[in-house]
CSV table of C-alpha atoms in Angstrom, one decimal:
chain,number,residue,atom,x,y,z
A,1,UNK,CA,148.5,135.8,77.6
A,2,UNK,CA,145.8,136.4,80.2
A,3,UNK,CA,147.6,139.3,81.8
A,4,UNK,CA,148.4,140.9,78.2
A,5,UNK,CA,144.6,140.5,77.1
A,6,UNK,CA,143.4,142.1,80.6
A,7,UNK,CA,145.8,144.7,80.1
A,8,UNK,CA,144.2,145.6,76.9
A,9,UNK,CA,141.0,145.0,77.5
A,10,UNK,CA,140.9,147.8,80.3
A,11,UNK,CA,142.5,150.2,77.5
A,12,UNK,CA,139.6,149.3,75.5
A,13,UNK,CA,136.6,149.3,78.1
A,14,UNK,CA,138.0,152.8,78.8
A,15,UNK,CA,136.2,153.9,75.4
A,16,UNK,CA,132.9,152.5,76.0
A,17,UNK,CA,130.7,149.2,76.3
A,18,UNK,CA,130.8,147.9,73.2
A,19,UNK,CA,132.1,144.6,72.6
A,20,UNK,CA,135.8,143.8,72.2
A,21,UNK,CA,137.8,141.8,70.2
A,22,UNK,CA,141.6,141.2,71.0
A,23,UNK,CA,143.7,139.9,69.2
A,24,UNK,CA,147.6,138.6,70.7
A,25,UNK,CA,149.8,138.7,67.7
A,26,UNK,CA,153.5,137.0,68.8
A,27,UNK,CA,155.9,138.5,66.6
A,28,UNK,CA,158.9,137.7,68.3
A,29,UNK,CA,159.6,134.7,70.5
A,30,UNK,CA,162.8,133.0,71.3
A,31,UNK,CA,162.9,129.6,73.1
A,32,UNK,CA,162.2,125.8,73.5
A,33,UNK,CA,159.3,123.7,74.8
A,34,UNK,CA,159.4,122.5,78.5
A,35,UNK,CA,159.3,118.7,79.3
A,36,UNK,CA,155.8,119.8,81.2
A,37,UNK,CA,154.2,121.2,78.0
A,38,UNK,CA,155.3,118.5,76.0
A,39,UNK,CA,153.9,115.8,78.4
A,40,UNK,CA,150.9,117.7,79.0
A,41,UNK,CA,150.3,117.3,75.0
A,42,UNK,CA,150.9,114.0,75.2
A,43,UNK,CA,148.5,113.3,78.1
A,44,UNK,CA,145.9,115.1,75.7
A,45,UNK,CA,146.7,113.0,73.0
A,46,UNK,CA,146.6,109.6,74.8
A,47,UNK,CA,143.2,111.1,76.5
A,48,UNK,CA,141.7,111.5,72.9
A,49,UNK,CA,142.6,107.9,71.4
A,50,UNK,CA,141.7,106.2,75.0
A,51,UNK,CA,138.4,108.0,74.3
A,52,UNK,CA,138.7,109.6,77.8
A,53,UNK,CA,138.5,112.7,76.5
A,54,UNK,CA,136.2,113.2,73.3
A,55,UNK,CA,137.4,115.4,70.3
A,56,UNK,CA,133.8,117.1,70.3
A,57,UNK,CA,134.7,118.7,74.2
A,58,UNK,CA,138.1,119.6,72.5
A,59,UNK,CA,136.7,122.0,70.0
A,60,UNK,CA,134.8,123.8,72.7
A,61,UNK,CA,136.7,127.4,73.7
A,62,UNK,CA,135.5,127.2,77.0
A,63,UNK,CA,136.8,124.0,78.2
A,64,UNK,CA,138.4,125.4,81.1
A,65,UNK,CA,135.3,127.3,81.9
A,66,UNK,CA,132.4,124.8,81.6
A,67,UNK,CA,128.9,125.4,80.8
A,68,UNK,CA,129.8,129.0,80.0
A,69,UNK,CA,128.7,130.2,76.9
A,70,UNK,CA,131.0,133.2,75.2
A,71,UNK,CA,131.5,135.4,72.3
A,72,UNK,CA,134.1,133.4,71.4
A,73,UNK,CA,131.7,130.2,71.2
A,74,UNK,CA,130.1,130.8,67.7
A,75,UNK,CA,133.3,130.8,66.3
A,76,UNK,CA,134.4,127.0,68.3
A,77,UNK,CA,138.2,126.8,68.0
A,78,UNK,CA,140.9,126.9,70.5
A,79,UNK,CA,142.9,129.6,68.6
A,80,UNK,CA,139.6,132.0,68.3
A,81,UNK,CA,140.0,131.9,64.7
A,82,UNK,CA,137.7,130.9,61.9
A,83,UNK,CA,137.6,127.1,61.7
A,84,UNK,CA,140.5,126.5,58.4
A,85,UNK,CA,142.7,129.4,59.8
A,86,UNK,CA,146.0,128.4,57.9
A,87,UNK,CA,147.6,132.4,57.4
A,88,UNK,CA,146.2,135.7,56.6
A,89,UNK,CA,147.9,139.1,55.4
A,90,UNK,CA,148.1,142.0,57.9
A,91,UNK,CA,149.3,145.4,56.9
A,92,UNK,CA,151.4,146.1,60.8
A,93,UNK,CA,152.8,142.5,60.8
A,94,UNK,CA,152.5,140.9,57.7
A,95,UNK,CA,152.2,137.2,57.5
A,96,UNK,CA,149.8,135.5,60.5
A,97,UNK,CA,150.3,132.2,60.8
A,98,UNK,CA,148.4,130.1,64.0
A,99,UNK,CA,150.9,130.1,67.1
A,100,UNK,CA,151.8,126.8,68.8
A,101,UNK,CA,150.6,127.9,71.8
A,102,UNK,CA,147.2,129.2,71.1
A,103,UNK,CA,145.4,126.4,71.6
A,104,UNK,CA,146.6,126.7,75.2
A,105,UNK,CA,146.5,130.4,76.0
A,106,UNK,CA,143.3,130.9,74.3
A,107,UNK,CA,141.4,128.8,76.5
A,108,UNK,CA,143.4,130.4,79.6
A,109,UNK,CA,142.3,133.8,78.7
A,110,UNK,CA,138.8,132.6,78.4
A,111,UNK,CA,138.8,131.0,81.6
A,112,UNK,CA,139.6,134.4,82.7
A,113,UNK,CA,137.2,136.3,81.3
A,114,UNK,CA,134.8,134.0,82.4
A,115,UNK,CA,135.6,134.3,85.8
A,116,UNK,CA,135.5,137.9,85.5
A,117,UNK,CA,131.9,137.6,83.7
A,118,UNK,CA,133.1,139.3,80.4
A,119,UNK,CA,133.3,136.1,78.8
A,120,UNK,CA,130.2,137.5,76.6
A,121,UNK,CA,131.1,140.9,75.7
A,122,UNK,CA,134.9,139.9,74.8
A,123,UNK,CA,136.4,137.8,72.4
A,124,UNK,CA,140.2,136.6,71.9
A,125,UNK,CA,142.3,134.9,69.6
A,126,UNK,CA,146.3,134.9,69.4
A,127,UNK,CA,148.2,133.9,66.1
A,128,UNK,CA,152.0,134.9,65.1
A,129,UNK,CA,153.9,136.6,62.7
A,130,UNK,CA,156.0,134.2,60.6
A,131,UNK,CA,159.1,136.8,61.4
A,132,UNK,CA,159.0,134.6,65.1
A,133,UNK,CA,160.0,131.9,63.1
A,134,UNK,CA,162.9,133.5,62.0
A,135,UNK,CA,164.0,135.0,65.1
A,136,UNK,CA,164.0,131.4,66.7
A,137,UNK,CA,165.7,129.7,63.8
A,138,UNK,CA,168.3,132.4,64.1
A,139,UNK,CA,168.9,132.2,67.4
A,140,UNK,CA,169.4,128.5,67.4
A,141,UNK,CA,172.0,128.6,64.3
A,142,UNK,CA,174.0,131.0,65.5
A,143,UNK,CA,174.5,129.0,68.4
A,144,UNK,CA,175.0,125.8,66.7
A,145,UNK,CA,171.8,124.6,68.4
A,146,UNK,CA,173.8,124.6,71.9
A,147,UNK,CA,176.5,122.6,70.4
A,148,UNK,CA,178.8,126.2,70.2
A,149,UNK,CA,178.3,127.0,73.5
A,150,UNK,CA,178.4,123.3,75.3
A,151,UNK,CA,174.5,122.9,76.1
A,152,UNK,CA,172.5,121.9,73.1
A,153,UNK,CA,168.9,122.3,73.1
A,154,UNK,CA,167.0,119.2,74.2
A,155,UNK,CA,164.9,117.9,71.6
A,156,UNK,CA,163.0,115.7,73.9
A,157,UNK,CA,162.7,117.3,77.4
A,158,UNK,CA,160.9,115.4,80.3
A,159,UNK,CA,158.3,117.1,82.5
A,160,UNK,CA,160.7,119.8,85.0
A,161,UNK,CA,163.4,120.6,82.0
A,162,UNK,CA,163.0,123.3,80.3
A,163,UNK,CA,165.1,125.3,78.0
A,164,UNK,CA,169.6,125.6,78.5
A,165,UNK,CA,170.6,128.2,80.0
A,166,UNK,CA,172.1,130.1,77.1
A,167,UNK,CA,168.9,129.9,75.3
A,168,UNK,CA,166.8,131.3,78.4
A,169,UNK,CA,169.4,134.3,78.7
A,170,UNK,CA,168.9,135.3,75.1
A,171,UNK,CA,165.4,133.7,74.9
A,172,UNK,CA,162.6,136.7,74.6
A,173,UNK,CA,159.0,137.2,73.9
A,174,UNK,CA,157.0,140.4,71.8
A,175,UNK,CA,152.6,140.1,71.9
A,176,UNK,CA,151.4,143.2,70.3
């Protein structure tokens, strides 16, 4: 996501200094979660209800970068959307829907413009089109969830499994 964002950000400082807003829409992804990204969510969630980590520092979009205050901070949510965001109509992709992942990548990208000291003239948020969906539940039937083709998708990966093969081979990813 990072990468992406910087890519389009220097498209878009190349028209002048006002501030920017991006805005990663996936609208196609093909895949399965690795066992890291599901313990890693798990760690988070035994962190919260330890009281380790409090909910109030898990709101803030700059968690990776502390003490930096951003564009992005008025708005306080991972995802860089308004606070509520369930879905929202757009005329290029049609139904937005918030992307599993934001949460993560947001923050990353942050961290990056941070570090770059753009944190307060750029914003970012990342959603999906509900058409990703689709694709993955495609993919995965026409396979017979793995079954078809001898390696079913593991439903419950631990931390250094990832994806079968087939599903990596075929897997894909589209951020406009």
């Amino acid at each position: 996501s990072d990468i992406g964002a910087f890519l389009a950000l220097e498209k878009l400082q190349a028209r002048g200094d006002e501030p920017v807003q991006i805005t990663g829409v996936y609208n196609e992804f093909t895949g399965w979660f690795s066992g890291g990204t599901i313990a890693s969510g798990g760690a988070v969630k035994a962190a919260v209800k330890s009281g380790r980590l409090p909910t109030k520092l898990l709101r803030d979009p700059y968690i990776l970068a502390p003490g930096v205050e951003g564009a992005d901070s008025a708005v306080g949510t991972h995802n860089g959307f308004p606070r509520g965001f369930q879905w929202q109509l757009d005329l290029s992709f049609g139904l937005l829907i918030d992307f599993v992942m934001a949460g993560i990548n947001a923050n990353v990208v942050r961290r990056s413009l941070a570090l770059r000291h753009l944190a307060s003239s750029c914003t970012y948020r990342e959603c999906a089109s509900v058409g990703y969906l689709f694709r993955n539940l495609v993919t995965w039937l026409a396979h017979g969830f793995g079954f078809f083709v001898g390696e079913p998708i593991n439903l419950k990966p631990r931390p250094g499994q990832g994806p079968p093969q087939w599903l990596i081979q075929r897997g894909g990813v589209t951020i406009h």
